[in-house]
């Protein structure tokens, strides 16, 4: 068994920042990651980091823009912390050597981004994430932080207490992708999940194949509620044939959107009379699809993004990467032609419920980055606000897990605050129709987790609290599960199940949603879940068995697809990225609250907690959101 003070699961932006912070507090910290850190998806981030650095800007403006962008579903204390700490964290990156783009006078450049009232997006060309990742990885190497790369974490080692908020996390179980060994990792102080996005729930996404939501799925099954999962961001400018992102930086630099009639539709049809192309992402995505639905799309599918008028010098100086992406993935020369673009899944606003120190309701279990929901994005994330979230809340989680006293977080987690039961709502979820798992699920293919441990049930729920024993038992359970998957020689393969899931989610739980489609998605997810009981791995090898890894990941995608859809069906209003055909208005009286979903031993339970609109010095009053 490996043993460290703090285990960080994931080597992307959030994980690296958390590891550095924990190390600075004197902790023995290790990163366990299925990809080498610099292959993490943070490396794909193009546009930039929002930070109020310049005269004329301040954190209050950043906080206000973020709250408005969130459609008043973000929590004010978390939003204000993001806006207050982002400048210092960004300067810290600069001090570590991050090569930010600069003006002629040497100051760091900032560009306009959607939904921002000030040009506050700091960037390094159109490769901001790549440079951010490499800058922080250098610091990890310099500090001698141990990295277990190509280790796949398949479950958490959590005690068996009946009430999730009594549980403790003592480590993780990981599968060495290079050798096939399954081992326990014990964390003396804490485990920080920093596993990134879940874009593989959809088939048209800007996310990498590795973005399978492993962290949220593991935390959810261990008893931590998922928050606001229905809020999925669809980015307005992705390449139609691959989903590869064309950064908002193109519109920030002055790029223009046209429909098939050559009209600048954002203004022509009044979608955003002030900000036009630089309206918030949800607004632009809906506008594009409305154009297509009204017959003004190109090939009934996409619109054009034109940057030719910016000129070759400016494009190659600030957006060179975009030229490569458009040419390599769509065969288009951005200097000579407009680029075809359409909305694609991009970001999950919801995630593992945490407080401002990254702590979940399970003692010793933290989360940060895209897998977490602290909540700064509410129902719609502003471009350029994810990268600061990684460094601000990654650092806080690292410090806290290492034992530093950051004071009480203002947001409580778990079912301790003011809550509203699902029964009190007119929720359209039909009992039984969407049950997340059957009893057999917990047996073999699904494996179960600490919260559903067979022995604990037989013991009448007796709690195992001794850390080494908790990890050892979790290792045994994972060995049994994985051996079973490898030994089974017939059944259904994960690829067809994953494709069915992605197809239904893309069809039914996209930018435009309606009750019939959401119910259809839940039926499809249930079918996939049942079929997964018979899943098998065709490749029996022990080394670099991607078939096995993808099979385990597919189970996570099923649980998360269901979480997204359950939340979307219950929320009968239009807020941020969540649009409902039958309910096209924001209903503040009823819905100014976070959707919470508890695993509840396989029968998901929806409940709600209020949004916090009271900030440090003011209350953010919900206003009509126009751009
Ligand atoms: C194309 C693109 C462009 C973007 N551009 C911007 C931008 O300009 N500005 C902005 O603010 N935001 C941007 N975003 C959003 C932002 O980049 C992401 O939200 C953020 O980088 C996620 O960082 P992370 O550290 O949470 O996860 P990641 O960087 O995805 O890292 C996740 C890590 O977890 C590890 N991991 C996952 N599962 C397991 C497991 N089971 N076991 C072990 N390890 C595991 C992976 O190996 C990886 O190291 C962009 C997103 C995309 C997709």
Short mmCIF file of C-alpha atoms and ligand atoms in Angstrom, two decimals, residues 9-16 31-50 113 121 128-129 132-133 148 151-154 174 194-197 205-208 210-215 218 235 243-245 247 281 345-347 368-372 381-390 553 556, ligand 1:
data_model
loop_
_atom_site.label_atom_id
_atom_site.label_comp_id
_atom_site.label_asym_id
_atom_site.label_seq_id
_atom_site.Cartn_x
_atom_site.Cartn_y
_atom_site.Cartn_z
CA UNK A 9 -6.29 12.62 -8.11
CA UNK A 10 -5.61 14.30 -11.46
CA UNK A 11 -2.68 16.22 -12.88
CA UNK A 12 -4.55 18.97 -14.76
CA UNK A 13 -4.63 22.63 -13.76
CA UNK A 14 -6.61 22.07 -10.56
CA UNK A 15 -4.62 19.03 -9.49
CA UNK A 16 -1.21 20.61 -10.08
CA UNK A 31 -0.46 13.08 -7.66
CA UNK A 32 -2.20 9.98 -9.04
CA UNK A 33 -3.30 10.47 -12.63
CA UNK A 34 -4.50 8.35 -15.54
CA UNK A 35 -2.71 10.65 -18.02
CA UNK A 36 0.70 12.21 -17.73
CA UNK A 37 0.01 15.69 -16.23
CA UNK A 38 0.90 17.66 -19.35
CA UNK A 39 -1.51 15.54 -21.39
CA UNK A 40 -4.41 16.68 -19.20
CA UNK A 41 -7.23 18.50 -20.90
CA UNK A 42 -6.33 21.85 -19.35
CA UNK A 43 -3.71 21.85 -22.11
CA UNK A 44 -6.50 22.38 -24.65
CA UNK A 45 -7.66 25.65 -23.09
CA UNK A 46 -7.18 28.38 -25.62
CA UNK A 47 -8.71 31.74 -24.72
CA UNK A 48 -7.50 32.83 -21.29
CA UNK A 49 -7.86 33.52 -17.59
CA UNK A 50 -10.15 36.22 -16.18
CA UNK A 113 -14.50 37.83 -23.62
CA UNK A 121 -9.04 37.89 -20.08
CA UNK A 128 -3.18 29.54 -22.53
CA UNK A 129 -3.93 26.15 -20.96
CA UNK A 132 -0.41 27.05 -17.67
CA UNK A 133 -0.03 23.29 -17.41
CA UNK A 148 2.04 8.28 -10.23
CA UNK A 151 -2.54 5.02 -12.72
CA UNK A 152 -6.30 4.86 -13.10
CA UNK A 153 -8.22 5.56 -9.88
CA UNK A 154 -11.25 3.29 -9.97
CA UNK A 174 -5.83 2.58 -8.44
CA UNK A 194 -9.34 17.01 -9.61
CA UNK A 195 -10.47 14.74 -12.43
CA UNK A 196 -11.86 17.32 -14.87
CA UNK A 197 -14.88 17.30 -17.17
CA UNK A 205 -17.92 17.72 -27.56
CA UNK A 206 -14.79 19.83 -27.24
CA UNK A 207 -13.62 17.48 -24.47
CA UNK A 208 -10.99 14.76 -24.81
CA UNK A 210 -10.33 10.95 -21.18
CA UNK A 211 -13.00 13.38 -19.91
CA UNK A 212 -15.35 10.79 -18.44
CA UNK A 213 -16.34 12.35 -15.12
CA UNK A 214 -14.67 9.65 -13.02
CA UNK A 215 -14.33 11.89 -9.96
CA UNK A 218 -17.00 7.99 -7.64
CA UNK A 235 -19.93 26.33 -26.70
CA UNK A 243 -16.23 19.18 -32.07
CA UNK A 244 -12.78 20.81 -31.86
CA UNK A 245 -13.06 24.22 -30.20
CA UNK A 247 -11.79 29.81 -29.05
CA UNK A 281 -22.21 31.55 -24.51
CA UNK A 345 -20.79 20.27 -25.40
CA UNK A 346 -17.96 22.08 -23.66
CA UNK A 347 -18.21 22.32 -19.88
CA UNK A 368 -11.51 21.15 -7.16
CA UNK A 369 -11.66 22.22 -10.80
CA UNK A 370 -14.25 21.21 -13.36
CA UNK A 371 -15.27 18.09 -11.44
CA UNK A 372 -16.34 20.24 -8.47
CA UNK A 381 -20.08 29.78 -17.01
CA UNK A 382 -18.44 32.85 -18.52
CA UNK A 383 -15.55 32.13 -20.84
CA UNK A 384 -12.23 32.58 -19.06
CA UNK A 385 -13.67 31.75 -15.62
CA UNK A 386 -12.72 28.05 -15.47
CA UNK A 387 -8.95 28.54 -15.45
CA UNK A 388 -9.04 30.98 -12.50
CA UNK A 389 -11.33 28.53 -10.71
CA UNK A 390 -8.62 25.85 -11.05
CA UNK A 553 -15.40 4.77 -17.49
CA UNK A 556 -19.38 6.53 -14.78
C1 LIG B 1 -11.03 23.01 -25.71
C2 LIG B 1 -11.24 23.74 -24.42
C3 LIG B 1 -10.83 25.05 -24.28
C4 LIG B 1 -11.02 25.74 -23.07
N1 LIG B 1 -10.59 27.03 -22.95
C5 LIG B 1 -10.73 27.67 -21.76
C6 LIG B 1 -10.24 28.99 -21.57
O1 LIG B 1 -9.65 29.60 -22.47
N2 LIG B 1 -10.42 29.59 -20.37
C7 LIG B 1 -11.06 28.98 -19.35
O2 LIG B 1 -11.19 29.58 -18.29
N3 LIG B 1 -11.51 27.70 -19.49
C8 LIG B 1 -11.35 27.03 -20.66
N4 LIG B 1 -11.82 25.75 -20.80
C9 LIG B 1 -12.28 25.03 -19.61
C10 LIG B 1 -11.08 24.57 -18.79
O3 LIG B 1 -9.97 24.40 -19.62
C11 LIG B 1 -11.34 23.26 -18.05
O4 LIG B 1 -12.52 23.36 -17.31
C12 LIG B 1 -10.19 22.97 -17.11
O5 LIG B 1 -8.96 23.01 -17.79
C13 LIG B 1 -10.33 21.64 -16.42
O6 LIG B 1 -9.21 21.48 -15.60
P1 LIG B 1 -9.16 20.35 -14.49
O7 LIG B 1 -7.84 20.45 -13.81
O8 LIG B 1 -10.38 20.40 -13.68
O9 LIG B 1 -9.23 18.99 -15.37
P2 LIG B 1 -8.22 18.41 -16.48
O10 LIG B 1 -7.24 19.38 -16.96
O11 LIG B 1 -9.10 17.73 -17.48
O12 LIG B 1 -7.43 17.32 -15.68
C14 LIG B 1 -8.07 16.16 -15.19
C15 LIG B 1 -6.99 15.24 -14.66
O13 LIG B 1 -7.62 14.18 -13.98
C16 LIG B 1 -7.01 12.95 -14.33
N5 LIG B 1 -8.01 11.90 -14.15
C17 LIG B 1 -9.29 11.87 -14.56
N6 LIG B 1 -9.89 10.73 -14.17
C18 LIG B 1 -8.96 10.03 -13.48
C19 LIG B 1 -8.96 8.76 -12.85
N7 LIG B 1 -10.04 7.98 -12.82
N8 LIG B 1 -7.83 8.34 -12.27
C20 LIG B 1 -6.70 9.10 -12.28
N9 LIG B 1 -6.65 10.30 -12.89
C21 LIG B 1 -7.76 10.75 -13.46
C22 LIG B 1 -6.55 13.15 -15.77
O14 LIG B 1 -5.48 12.30 -16.04
C23 LIG B 1 -6.12 14.61 -15.73
O15 LIG B 1 -4.77 14.69 -15.32
C24 LIG B 1 -11.65 25.07 -22.01
C25 LIG B 1 -12.07 23.75 -22.15
C26 LIG B 1 -11.88 23.09 -23.34
C27 LIG B 1 -12.39 21.68 -23.47
#
